[in-house]
mmCIF file of C-alpha atoms in Angstrom:
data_model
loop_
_atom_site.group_PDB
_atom_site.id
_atom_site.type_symbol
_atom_site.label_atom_id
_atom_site.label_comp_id
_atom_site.label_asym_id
_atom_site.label_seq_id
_atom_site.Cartn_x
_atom_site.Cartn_y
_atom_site.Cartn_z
ATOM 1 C CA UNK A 1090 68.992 -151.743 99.734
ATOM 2 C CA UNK A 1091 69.434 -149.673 103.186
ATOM 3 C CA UNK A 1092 66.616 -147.639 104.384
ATOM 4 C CA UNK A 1093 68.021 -144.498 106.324
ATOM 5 C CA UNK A 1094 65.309 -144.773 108.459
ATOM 6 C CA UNK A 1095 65.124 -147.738 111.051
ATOM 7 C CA UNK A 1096 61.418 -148.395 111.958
ATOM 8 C CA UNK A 1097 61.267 -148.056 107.660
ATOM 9 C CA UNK A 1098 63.896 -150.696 107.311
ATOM 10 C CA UNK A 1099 62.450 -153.012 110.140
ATOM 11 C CA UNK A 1100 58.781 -153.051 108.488
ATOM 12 C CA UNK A 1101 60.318 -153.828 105.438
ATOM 13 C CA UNK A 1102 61.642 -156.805 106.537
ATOM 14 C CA UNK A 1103 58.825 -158.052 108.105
ATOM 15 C CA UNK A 1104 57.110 -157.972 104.776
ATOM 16 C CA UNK A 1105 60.078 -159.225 103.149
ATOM 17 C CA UNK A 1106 59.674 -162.364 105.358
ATOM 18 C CA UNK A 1107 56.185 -163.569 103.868
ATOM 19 C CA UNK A 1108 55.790 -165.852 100.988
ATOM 20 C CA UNK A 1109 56.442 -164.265 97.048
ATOM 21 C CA UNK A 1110 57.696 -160.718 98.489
ATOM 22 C CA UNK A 1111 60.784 -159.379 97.620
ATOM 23 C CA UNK A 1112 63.164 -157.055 98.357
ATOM 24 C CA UNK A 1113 62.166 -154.038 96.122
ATOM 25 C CA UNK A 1114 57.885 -155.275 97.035
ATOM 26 C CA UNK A 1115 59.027 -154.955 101.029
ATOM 27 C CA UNK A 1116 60.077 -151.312 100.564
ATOM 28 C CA UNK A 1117 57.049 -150.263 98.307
ATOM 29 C CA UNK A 1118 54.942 -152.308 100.785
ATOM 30 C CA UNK A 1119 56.351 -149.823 103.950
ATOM 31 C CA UNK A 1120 55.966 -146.995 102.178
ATOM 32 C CA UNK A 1121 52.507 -147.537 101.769
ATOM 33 C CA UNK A 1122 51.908 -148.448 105.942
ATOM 34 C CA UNK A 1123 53.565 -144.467 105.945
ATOM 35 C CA UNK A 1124 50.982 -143.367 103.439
ATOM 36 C CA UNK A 1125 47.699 -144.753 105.574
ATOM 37 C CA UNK A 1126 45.980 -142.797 108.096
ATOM 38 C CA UNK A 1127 46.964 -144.082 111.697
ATOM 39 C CA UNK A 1128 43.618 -145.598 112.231
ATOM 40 C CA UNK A 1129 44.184 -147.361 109.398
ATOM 41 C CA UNK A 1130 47.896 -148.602 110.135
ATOM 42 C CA UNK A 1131 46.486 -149.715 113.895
ATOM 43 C CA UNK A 1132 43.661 -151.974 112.038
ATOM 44 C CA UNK A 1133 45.975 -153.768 109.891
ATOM 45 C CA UNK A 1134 47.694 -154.205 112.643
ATOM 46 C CA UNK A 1135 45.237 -155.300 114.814
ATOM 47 C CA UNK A 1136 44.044 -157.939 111.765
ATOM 48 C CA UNK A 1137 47.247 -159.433 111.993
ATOM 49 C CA UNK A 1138 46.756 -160.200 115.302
ATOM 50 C CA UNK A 1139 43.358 -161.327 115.518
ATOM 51 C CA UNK A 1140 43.894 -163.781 111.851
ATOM 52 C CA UNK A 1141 46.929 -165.175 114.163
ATOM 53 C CA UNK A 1142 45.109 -165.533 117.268
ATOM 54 C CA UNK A 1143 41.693 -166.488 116.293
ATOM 55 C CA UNK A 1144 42.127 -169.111 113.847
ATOM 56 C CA UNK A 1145 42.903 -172.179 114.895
ATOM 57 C CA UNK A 1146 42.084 -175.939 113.491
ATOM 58 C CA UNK A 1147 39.111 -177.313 112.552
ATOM 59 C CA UNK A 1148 38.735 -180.870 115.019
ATOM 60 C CA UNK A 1149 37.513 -183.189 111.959
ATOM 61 C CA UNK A 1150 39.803 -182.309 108.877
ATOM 62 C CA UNK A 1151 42.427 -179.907 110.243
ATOM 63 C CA UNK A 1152 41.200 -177.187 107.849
ATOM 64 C CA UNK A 1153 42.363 -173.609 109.174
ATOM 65 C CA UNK A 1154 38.968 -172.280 110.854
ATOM 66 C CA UNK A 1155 37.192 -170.048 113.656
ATOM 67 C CA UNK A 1156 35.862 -172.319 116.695
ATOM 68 C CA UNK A 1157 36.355 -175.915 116.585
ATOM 69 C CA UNK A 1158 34.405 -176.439 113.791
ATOM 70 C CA UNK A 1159 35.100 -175.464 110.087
ATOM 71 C CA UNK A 1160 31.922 -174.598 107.815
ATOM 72 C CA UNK A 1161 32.356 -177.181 105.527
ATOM 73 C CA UNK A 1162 32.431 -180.233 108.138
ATOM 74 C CA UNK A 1163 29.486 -178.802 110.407
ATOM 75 C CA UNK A 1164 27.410 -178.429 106.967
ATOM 76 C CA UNK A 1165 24.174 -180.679 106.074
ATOM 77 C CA UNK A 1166 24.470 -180.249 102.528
ATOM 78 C CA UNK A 1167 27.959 -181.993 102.165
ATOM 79 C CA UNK A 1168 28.250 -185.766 100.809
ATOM 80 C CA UNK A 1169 30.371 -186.859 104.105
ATOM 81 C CA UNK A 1170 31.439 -190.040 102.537
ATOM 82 C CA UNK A 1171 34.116 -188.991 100.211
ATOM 83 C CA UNK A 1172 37.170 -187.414 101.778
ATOM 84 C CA UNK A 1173 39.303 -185.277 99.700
ATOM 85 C CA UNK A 1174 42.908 -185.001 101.044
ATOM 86 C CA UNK A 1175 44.942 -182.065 100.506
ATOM 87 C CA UNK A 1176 48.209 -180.070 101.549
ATOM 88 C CA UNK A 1177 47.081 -177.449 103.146
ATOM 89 C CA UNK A 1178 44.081 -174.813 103.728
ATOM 90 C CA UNK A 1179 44.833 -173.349 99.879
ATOM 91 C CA UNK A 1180 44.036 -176.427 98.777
ATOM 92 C CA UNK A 1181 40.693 -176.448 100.316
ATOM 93 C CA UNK A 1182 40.075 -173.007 99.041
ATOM 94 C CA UNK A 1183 41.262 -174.004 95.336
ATOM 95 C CA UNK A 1184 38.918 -177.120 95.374
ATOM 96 C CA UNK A 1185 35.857 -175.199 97.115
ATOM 97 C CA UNK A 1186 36.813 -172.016 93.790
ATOM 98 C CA UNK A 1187 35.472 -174.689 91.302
ATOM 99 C CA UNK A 1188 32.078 -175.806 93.224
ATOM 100 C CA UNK A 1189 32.864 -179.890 91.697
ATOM 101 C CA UNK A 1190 33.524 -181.385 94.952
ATOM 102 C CA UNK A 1191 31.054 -181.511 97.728
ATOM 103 C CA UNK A 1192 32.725 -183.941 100.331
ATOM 104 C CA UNK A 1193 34.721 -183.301 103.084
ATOM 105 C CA UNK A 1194 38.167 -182.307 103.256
ATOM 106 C CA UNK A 1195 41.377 -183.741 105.160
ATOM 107 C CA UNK A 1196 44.010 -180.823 105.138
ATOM 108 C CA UNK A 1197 47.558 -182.791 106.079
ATOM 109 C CA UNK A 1198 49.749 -179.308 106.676
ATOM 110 C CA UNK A 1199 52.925 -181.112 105.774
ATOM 111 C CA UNK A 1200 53.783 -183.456 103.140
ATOM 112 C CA UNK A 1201 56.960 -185.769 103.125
ATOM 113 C CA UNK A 1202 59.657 -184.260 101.888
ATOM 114 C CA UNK A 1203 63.632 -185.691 103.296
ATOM 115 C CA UNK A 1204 65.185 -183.092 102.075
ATOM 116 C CA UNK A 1205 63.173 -180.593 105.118
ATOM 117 C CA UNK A 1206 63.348 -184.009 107.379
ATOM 118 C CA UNK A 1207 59.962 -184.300 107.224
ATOM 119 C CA UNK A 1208 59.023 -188.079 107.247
ATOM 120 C CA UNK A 1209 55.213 -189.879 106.823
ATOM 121 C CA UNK A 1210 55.124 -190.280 111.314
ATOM 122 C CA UNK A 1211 54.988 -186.291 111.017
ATOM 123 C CA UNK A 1212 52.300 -186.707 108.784
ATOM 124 C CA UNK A 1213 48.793 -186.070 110.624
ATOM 125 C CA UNK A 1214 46.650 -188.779 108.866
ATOM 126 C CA UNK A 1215 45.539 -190.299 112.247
ATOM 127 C CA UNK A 1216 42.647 -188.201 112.215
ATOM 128 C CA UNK A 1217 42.314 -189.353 108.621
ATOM 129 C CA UNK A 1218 42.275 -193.456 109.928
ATOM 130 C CA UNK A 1219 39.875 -192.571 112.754
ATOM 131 C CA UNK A 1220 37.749 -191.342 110.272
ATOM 132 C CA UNK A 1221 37.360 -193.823 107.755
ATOM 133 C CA UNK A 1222 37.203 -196.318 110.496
ATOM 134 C CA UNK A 1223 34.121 -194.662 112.825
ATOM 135 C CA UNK A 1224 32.351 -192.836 109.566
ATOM 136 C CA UNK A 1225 31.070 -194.488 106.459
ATOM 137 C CA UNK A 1226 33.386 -193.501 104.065
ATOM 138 C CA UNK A 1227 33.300 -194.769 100.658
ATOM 139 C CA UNK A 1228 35.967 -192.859 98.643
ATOM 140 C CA UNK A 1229 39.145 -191.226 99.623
ATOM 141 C CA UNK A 1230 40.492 -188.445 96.610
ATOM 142 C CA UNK A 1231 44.185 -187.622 97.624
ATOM 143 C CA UNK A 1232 44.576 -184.094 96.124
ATOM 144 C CA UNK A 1233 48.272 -183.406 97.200
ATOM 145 C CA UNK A 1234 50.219 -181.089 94.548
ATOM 146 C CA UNK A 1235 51.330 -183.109 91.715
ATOM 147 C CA UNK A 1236 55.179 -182.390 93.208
ATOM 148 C CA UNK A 1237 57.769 -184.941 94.499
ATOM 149 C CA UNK A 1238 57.030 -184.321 98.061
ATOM 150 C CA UNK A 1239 52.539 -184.409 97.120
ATOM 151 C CA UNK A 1240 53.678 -187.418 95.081
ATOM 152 C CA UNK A 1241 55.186 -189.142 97.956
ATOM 153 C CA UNK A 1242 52.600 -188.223 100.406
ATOM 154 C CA UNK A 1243 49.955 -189.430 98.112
ATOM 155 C CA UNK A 1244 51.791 -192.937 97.470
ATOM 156 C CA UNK A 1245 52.380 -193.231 101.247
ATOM 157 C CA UNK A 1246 48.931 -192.441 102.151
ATOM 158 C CA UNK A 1247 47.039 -194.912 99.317
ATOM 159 C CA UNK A 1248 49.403 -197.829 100.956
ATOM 160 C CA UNK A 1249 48.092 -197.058 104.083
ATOM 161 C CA UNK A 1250 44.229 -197.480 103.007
ATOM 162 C CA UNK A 1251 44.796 -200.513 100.909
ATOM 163 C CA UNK A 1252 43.535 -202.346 104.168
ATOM 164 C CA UNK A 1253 40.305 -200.309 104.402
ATOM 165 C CA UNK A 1254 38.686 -201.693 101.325
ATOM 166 C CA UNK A 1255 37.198 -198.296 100.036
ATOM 167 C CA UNK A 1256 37.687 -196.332 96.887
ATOM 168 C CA UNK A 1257 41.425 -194.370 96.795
ATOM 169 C CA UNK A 1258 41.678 -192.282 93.795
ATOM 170 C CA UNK A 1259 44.422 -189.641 92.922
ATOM 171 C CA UNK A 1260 43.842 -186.113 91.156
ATOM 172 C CA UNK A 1261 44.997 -186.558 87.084
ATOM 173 C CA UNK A 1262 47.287 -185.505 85.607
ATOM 174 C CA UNK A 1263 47.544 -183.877 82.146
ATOM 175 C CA UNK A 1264 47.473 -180.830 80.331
ATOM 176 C CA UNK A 1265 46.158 -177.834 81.478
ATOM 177 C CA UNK A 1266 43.488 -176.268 79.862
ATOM 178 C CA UNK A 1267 44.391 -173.941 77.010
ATOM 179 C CA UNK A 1268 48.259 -175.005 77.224
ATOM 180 C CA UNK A 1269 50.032 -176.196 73.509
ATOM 181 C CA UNK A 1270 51.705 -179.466 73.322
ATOM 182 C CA UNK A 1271 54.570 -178.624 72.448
ATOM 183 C CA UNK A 1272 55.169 -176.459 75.354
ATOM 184 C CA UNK A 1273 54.268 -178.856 78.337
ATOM 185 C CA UNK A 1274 57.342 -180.937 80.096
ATOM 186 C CA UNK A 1275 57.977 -184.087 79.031
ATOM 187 C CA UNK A 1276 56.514 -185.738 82.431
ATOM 188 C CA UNK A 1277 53.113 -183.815 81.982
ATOM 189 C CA UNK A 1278 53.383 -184.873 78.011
ATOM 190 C CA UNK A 1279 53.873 -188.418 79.554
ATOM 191 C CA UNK A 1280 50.979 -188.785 82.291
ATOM 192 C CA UNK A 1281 48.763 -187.389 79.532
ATOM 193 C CA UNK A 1282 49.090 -190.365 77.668
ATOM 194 C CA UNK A 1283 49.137 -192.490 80.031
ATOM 195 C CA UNK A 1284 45.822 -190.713 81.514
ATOM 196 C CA UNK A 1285 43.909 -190.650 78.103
ATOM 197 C CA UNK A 1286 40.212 -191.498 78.331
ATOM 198 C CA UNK A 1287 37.571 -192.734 75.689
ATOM 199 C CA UNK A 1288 36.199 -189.975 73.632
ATOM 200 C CA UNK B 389 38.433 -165.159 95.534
ATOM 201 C CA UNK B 390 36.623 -165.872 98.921
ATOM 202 C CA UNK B 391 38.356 -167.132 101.706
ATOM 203 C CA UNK B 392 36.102 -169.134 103.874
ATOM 204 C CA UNK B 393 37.147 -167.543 107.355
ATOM 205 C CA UNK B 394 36.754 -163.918 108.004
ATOM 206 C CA UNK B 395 39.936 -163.229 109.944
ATOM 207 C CA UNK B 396 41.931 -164.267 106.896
ATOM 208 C CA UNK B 397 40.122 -162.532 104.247
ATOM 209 C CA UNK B 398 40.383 -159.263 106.521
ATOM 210 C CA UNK B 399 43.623 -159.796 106.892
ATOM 211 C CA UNK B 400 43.923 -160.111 103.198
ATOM 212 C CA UNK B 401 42.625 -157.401 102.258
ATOM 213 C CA UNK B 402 44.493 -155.132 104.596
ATOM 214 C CA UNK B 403 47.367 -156.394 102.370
ATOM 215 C CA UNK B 404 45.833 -155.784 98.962
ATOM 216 C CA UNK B 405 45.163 -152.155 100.019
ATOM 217 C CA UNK B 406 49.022 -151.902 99.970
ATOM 218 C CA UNK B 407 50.903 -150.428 96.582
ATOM 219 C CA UNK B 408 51.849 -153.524 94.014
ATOM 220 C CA UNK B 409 50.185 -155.976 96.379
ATOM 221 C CA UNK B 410 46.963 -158.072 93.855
ATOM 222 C CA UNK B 411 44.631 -160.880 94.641
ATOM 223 C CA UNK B 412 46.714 -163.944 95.195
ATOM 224 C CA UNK B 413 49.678 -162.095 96.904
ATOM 225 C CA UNK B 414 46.830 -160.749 98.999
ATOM 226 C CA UNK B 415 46.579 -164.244 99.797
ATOM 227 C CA UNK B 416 49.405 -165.890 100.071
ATOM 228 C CA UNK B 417 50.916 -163.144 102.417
ATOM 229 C CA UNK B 418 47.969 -163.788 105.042
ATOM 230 C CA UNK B 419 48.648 -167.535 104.817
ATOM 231 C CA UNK B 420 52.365 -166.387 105.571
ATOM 232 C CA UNK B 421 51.036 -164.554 108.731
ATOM 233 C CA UNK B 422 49.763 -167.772 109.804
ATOM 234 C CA UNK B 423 52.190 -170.125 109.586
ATOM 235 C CA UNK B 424 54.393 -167.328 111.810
ATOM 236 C CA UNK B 425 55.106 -167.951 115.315
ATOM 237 C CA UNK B 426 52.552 -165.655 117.432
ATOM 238 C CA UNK B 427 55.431 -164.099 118.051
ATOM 239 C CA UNK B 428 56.875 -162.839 114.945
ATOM 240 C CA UNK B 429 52.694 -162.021 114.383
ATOM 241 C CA UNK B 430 52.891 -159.379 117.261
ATOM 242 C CA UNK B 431 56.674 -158.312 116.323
ATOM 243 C CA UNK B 432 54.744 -158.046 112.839
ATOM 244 C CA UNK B 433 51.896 -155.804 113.853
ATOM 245 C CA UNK B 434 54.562 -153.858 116.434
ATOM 246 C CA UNK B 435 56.673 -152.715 113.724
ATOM 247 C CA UNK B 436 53.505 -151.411 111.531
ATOM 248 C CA UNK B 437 52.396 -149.109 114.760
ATOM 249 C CA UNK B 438 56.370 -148.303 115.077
ATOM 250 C CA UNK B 439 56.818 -147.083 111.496
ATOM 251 C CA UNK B 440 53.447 -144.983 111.516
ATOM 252 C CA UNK B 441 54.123 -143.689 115.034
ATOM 253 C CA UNK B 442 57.267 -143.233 115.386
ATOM 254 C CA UNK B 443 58.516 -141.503 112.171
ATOM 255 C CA UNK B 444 57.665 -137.969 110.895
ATOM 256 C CA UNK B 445 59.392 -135.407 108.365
ATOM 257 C CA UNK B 446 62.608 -133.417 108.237
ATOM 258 C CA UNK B 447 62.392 -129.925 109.619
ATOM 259 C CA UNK B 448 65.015 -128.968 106.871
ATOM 260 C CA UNK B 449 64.220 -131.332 103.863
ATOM 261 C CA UNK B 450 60.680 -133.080 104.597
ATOM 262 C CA UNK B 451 62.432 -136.035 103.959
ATOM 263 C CA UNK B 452 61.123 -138.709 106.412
ATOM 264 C CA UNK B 453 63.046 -139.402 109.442
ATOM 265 C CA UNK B 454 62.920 -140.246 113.143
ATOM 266 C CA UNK B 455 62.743 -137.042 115.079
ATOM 267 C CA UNK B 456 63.242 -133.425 113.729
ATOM 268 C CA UNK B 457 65.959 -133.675 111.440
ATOM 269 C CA UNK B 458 67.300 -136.278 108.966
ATOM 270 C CA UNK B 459 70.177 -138.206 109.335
ATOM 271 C CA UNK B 460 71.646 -136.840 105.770
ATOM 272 C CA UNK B 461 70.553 -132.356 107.055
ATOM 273 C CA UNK B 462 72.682 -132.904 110.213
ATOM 274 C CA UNK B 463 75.351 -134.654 108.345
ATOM 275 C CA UNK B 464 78.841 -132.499 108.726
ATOM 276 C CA UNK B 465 80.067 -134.049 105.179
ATOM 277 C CA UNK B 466 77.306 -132.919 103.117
ATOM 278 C CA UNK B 467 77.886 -130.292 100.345
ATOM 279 C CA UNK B 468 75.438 -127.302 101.940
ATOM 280 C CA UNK B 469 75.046 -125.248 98.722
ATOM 281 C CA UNK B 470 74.043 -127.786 96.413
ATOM 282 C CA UNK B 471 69.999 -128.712 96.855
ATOM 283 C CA UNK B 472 68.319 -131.835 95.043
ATOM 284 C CA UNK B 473 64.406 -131.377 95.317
ATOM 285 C CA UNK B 474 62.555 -134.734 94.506
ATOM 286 C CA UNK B 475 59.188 -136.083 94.558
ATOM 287 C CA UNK B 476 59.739 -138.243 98.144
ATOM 288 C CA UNK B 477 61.322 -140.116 100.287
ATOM 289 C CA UNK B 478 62.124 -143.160 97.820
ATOM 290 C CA UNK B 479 63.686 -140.378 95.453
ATOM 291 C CA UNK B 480 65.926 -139.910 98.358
ATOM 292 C CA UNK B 481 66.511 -143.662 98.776
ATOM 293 C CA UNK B 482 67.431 -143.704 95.129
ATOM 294 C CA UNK B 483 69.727 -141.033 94.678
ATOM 295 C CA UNK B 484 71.539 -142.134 97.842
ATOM 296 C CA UNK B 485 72.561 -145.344 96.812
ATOM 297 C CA UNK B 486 74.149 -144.316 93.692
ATOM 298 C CA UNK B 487 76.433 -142.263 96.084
ATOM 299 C CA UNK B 488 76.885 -139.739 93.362
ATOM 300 C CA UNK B 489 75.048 -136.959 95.016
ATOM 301 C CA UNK B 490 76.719 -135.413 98.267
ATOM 302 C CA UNK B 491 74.631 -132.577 98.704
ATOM 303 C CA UNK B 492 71.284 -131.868 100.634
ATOM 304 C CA UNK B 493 67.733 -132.542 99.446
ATOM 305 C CA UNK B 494 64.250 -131.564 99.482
ATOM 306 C CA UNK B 495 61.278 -133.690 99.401
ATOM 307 C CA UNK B 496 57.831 -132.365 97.703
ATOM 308 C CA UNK B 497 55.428 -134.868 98.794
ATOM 309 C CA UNK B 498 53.073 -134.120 96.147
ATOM 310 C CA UNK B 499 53.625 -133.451 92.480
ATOM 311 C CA UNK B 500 51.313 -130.924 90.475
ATOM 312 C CA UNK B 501 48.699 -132.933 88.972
ATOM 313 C CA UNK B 502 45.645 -131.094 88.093
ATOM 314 C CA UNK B 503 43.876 -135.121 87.504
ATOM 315 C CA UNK B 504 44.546 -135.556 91.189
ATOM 316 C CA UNK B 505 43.524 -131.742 92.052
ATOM 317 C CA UNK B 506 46.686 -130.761 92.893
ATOM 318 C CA UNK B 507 47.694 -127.471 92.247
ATOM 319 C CA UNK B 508 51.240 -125.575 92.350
ATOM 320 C CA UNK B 509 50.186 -123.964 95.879
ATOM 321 C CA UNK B 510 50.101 -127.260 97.263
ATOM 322 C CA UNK B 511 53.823 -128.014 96.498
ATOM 323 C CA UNK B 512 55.604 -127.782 99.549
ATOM 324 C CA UNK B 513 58.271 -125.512 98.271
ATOM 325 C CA UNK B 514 58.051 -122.634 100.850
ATOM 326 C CA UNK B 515 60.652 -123.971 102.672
ATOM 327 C CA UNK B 516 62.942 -124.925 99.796
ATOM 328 C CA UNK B 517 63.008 -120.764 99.199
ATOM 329 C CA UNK B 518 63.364 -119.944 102.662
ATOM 330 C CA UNK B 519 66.594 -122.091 102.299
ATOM 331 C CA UNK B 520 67.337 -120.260 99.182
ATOM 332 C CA UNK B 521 66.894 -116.928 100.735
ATOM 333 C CA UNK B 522 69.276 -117.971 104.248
ATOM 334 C CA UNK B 523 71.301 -120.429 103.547
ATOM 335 C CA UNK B 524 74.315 -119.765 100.862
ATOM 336 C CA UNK B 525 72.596 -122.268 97.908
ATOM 337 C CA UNK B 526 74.488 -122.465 94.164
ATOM 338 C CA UNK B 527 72.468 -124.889 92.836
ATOM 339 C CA UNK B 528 69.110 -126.665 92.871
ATOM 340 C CA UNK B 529 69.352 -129.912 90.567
ATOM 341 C CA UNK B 530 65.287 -130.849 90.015
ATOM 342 C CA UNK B 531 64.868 -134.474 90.196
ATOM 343 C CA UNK B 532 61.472 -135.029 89.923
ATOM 344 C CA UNK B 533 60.503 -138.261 88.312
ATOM 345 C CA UNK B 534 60.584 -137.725 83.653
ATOM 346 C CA UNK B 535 56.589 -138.194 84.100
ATOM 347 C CA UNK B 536 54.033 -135.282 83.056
ATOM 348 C CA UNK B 537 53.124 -134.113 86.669
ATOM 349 C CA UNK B 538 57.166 -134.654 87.465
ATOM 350 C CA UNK B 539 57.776 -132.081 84.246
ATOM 351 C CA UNK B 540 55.007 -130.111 85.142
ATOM 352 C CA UNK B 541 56.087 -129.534 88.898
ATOM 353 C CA UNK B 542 59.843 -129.397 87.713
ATOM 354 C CA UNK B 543 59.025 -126.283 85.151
ATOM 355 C CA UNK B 544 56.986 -124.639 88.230
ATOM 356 C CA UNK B 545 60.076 -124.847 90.168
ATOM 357 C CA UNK B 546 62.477 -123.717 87.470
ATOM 358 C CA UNK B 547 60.793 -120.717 87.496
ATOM 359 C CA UNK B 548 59.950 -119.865 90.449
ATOM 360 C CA UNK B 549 63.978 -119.903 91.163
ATOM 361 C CA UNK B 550 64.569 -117.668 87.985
ATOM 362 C CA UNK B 551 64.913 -114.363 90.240
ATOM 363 C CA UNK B 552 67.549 -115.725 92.884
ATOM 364 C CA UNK B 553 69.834 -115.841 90.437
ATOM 365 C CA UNK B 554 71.088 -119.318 91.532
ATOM 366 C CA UNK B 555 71.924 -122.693 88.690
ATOM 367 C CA UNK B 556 68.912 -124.445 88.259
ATOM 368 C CA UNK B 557 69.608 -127.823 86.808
ATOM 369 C CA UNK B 558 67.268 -130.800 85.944
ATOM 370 C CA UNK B 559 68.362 -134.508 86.146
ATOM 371 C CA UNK B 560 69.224 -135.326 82.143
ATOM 372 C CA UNK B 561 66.413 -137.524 79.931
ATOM 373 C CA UNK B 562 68.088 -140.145 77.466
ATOM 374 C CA UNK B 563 68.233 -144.018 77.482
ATOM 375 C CA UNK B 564 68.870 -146.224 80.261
ATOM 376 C CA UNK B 565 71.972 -147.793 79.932
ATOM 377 C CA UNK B 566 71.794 -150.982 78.631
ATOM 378 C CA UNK B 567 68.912 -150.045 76.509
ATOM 379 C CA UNK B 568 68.535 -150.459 72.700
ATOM 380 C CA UNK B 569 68.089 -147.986 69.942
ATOM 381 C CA UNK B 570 65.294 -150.239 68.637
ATOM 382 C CA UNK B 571 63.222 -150.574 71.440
ATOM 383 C CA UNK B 572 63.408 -147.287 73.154
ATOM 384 C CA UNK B 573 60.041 -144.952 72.597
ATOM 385 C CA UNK B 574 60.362 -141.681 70.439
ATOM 386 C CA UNK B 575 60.233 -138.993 73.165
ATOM 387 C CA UNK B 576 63.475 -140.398 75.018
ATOM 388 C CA UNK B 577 65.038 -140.932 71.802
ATOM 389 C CA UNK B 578 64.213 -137.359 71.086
ATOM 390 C CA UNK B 579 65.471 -136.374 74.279
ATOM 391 C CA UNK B 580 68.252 -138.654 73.896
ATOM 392 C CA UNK B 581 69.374 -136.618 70.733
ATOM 393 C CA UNK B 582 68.606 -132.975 72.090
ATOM 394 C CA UNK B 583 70.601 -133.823 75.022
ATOM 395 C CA UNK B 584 73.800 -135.144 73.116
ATOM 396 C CA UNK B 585 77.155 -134.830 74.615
ATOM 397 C CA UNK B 586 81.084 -134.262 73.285
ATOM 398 C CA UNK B 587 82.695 -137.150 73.634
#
């Protein structure tokens, strides 16, 4: 779709760039930067920058954060010897949504995938090993999406604990709440059986 | 959903404040912002200023453009005496890429809409009958959007035209091709039926 407008066409792209928009979304979405005030253009504007700028890593789990510190790892109330590993920061946010886990987190930010060239040395799970080996941790949960590449990742990681003697556990799998057998994939259908517990 | 860092969730909700954009998007789009280089972040927030700043309205048409006049009013090709008024600039986008149109437009901004408070004197039409009055126009084709404030402001206009003795034409109702009998709702069937053609 061409905008007759250049600075039109150009914002539209940038939104088109981010995750989930689309074409017809970008154009809606720089309509809307038209219909705001200017004060209010400049401050989204200026929020770009400053979520770009002043974020940065958290120094214990890698967890997006302000300072060096995330909230979770600098809290008292946390059990600090179970480690949950996950993807990435959504991750963290999904887990902290349902208020069951109160450990600490270990955000990777990649998971091994060949097909993007990403192998498990691009992994960052040094910070991970340093942990487990100067902290007393007892249990390591390895959250990674239940994909090939989170698959992989979690397989690679659990190998590389085995020495470490502590609890490694993996996410299940199975049915999601509310969904009808006879609509779930044959892999799901499959891990569900496999999973099934004593009722 | 709370974000655990403020940047983010600010950033977030600039984007939910934008038309179509809910909760997760809201989300996912300020992750997107963050995995960016801090490049593409400023290039990001430049082209948000740029847009507001740097675009304003038609003198002719109100259609929006860079500087005073649209690229489609000082267009030599253009059929002068033929007028399409619609609701804004996306009606413009629209209507241009079917490339059936080759006349001029002009852009409302607002539609009547006595929910919203808006009232026929706050139509910008003043300078659609100022181009009625100078310029040598046959025909104004209303293509306001089929909606009740679209109707509404498209009967306002019809008759507002009556004494210049020009055609007055409205875009035609009826079902979208492609559509079926079955599923189509009983006022565009009706005007499906009213508006019947030879064939």
């Amino acid at each position: 779709m061409e905008l007759l407008i250049k600075p039109l066409q150009e914002l539209a792209d940038k939104f088109r760039a981010l995750d989930g928009v689309g074409k017809k979304s970008s154009v809606k979405m720089a309509f809307s930067v038209l219909n705001m005030s200017e004060d209010d253009a400049r401050a989204f504007a200026e929020a770009i920058i400053s979520a770009k700028t002043k974020l940065g890593v958290c120094d214990i789990c890698q967890n997006i954060c302000e300072g060096k510190m995330c909230s979770i790892c600098s809290s008292d109330t946390r059990d600090r010897s179970i480690i949950c590993v996950v993807e990435d920061a959504r991750g963290v946010m999904a887990l902290e949504k349902v208020k069951e886990f109160n450990g600490l987190y270990q955000v990777l930010h990649v998971t091994i995938s060949p097909m993007k060239g990403i192998g498990p040395d691009q992994l960052k799970i040094k910070e991970l090993l340093a942990r487990i080996e100067s902290e007393n941790v007892k249990e390591v949960i390895i959250a990674t999406n239940p994909t090939v590449e989170g698959e992989a990742t979690a397989m690679y990681i659990s190998r590389l604990l085995k020495p470490f003697e502590i609890k490694v556990t993996r996410i299940a799998n199975g049915l999601p709440v509310g969904a009808d057998l006879e609509y779930a994939d044959e892999v799901t259908l499959f891990r569900a059986i496999q999973g099934r517990r004593d009722i």
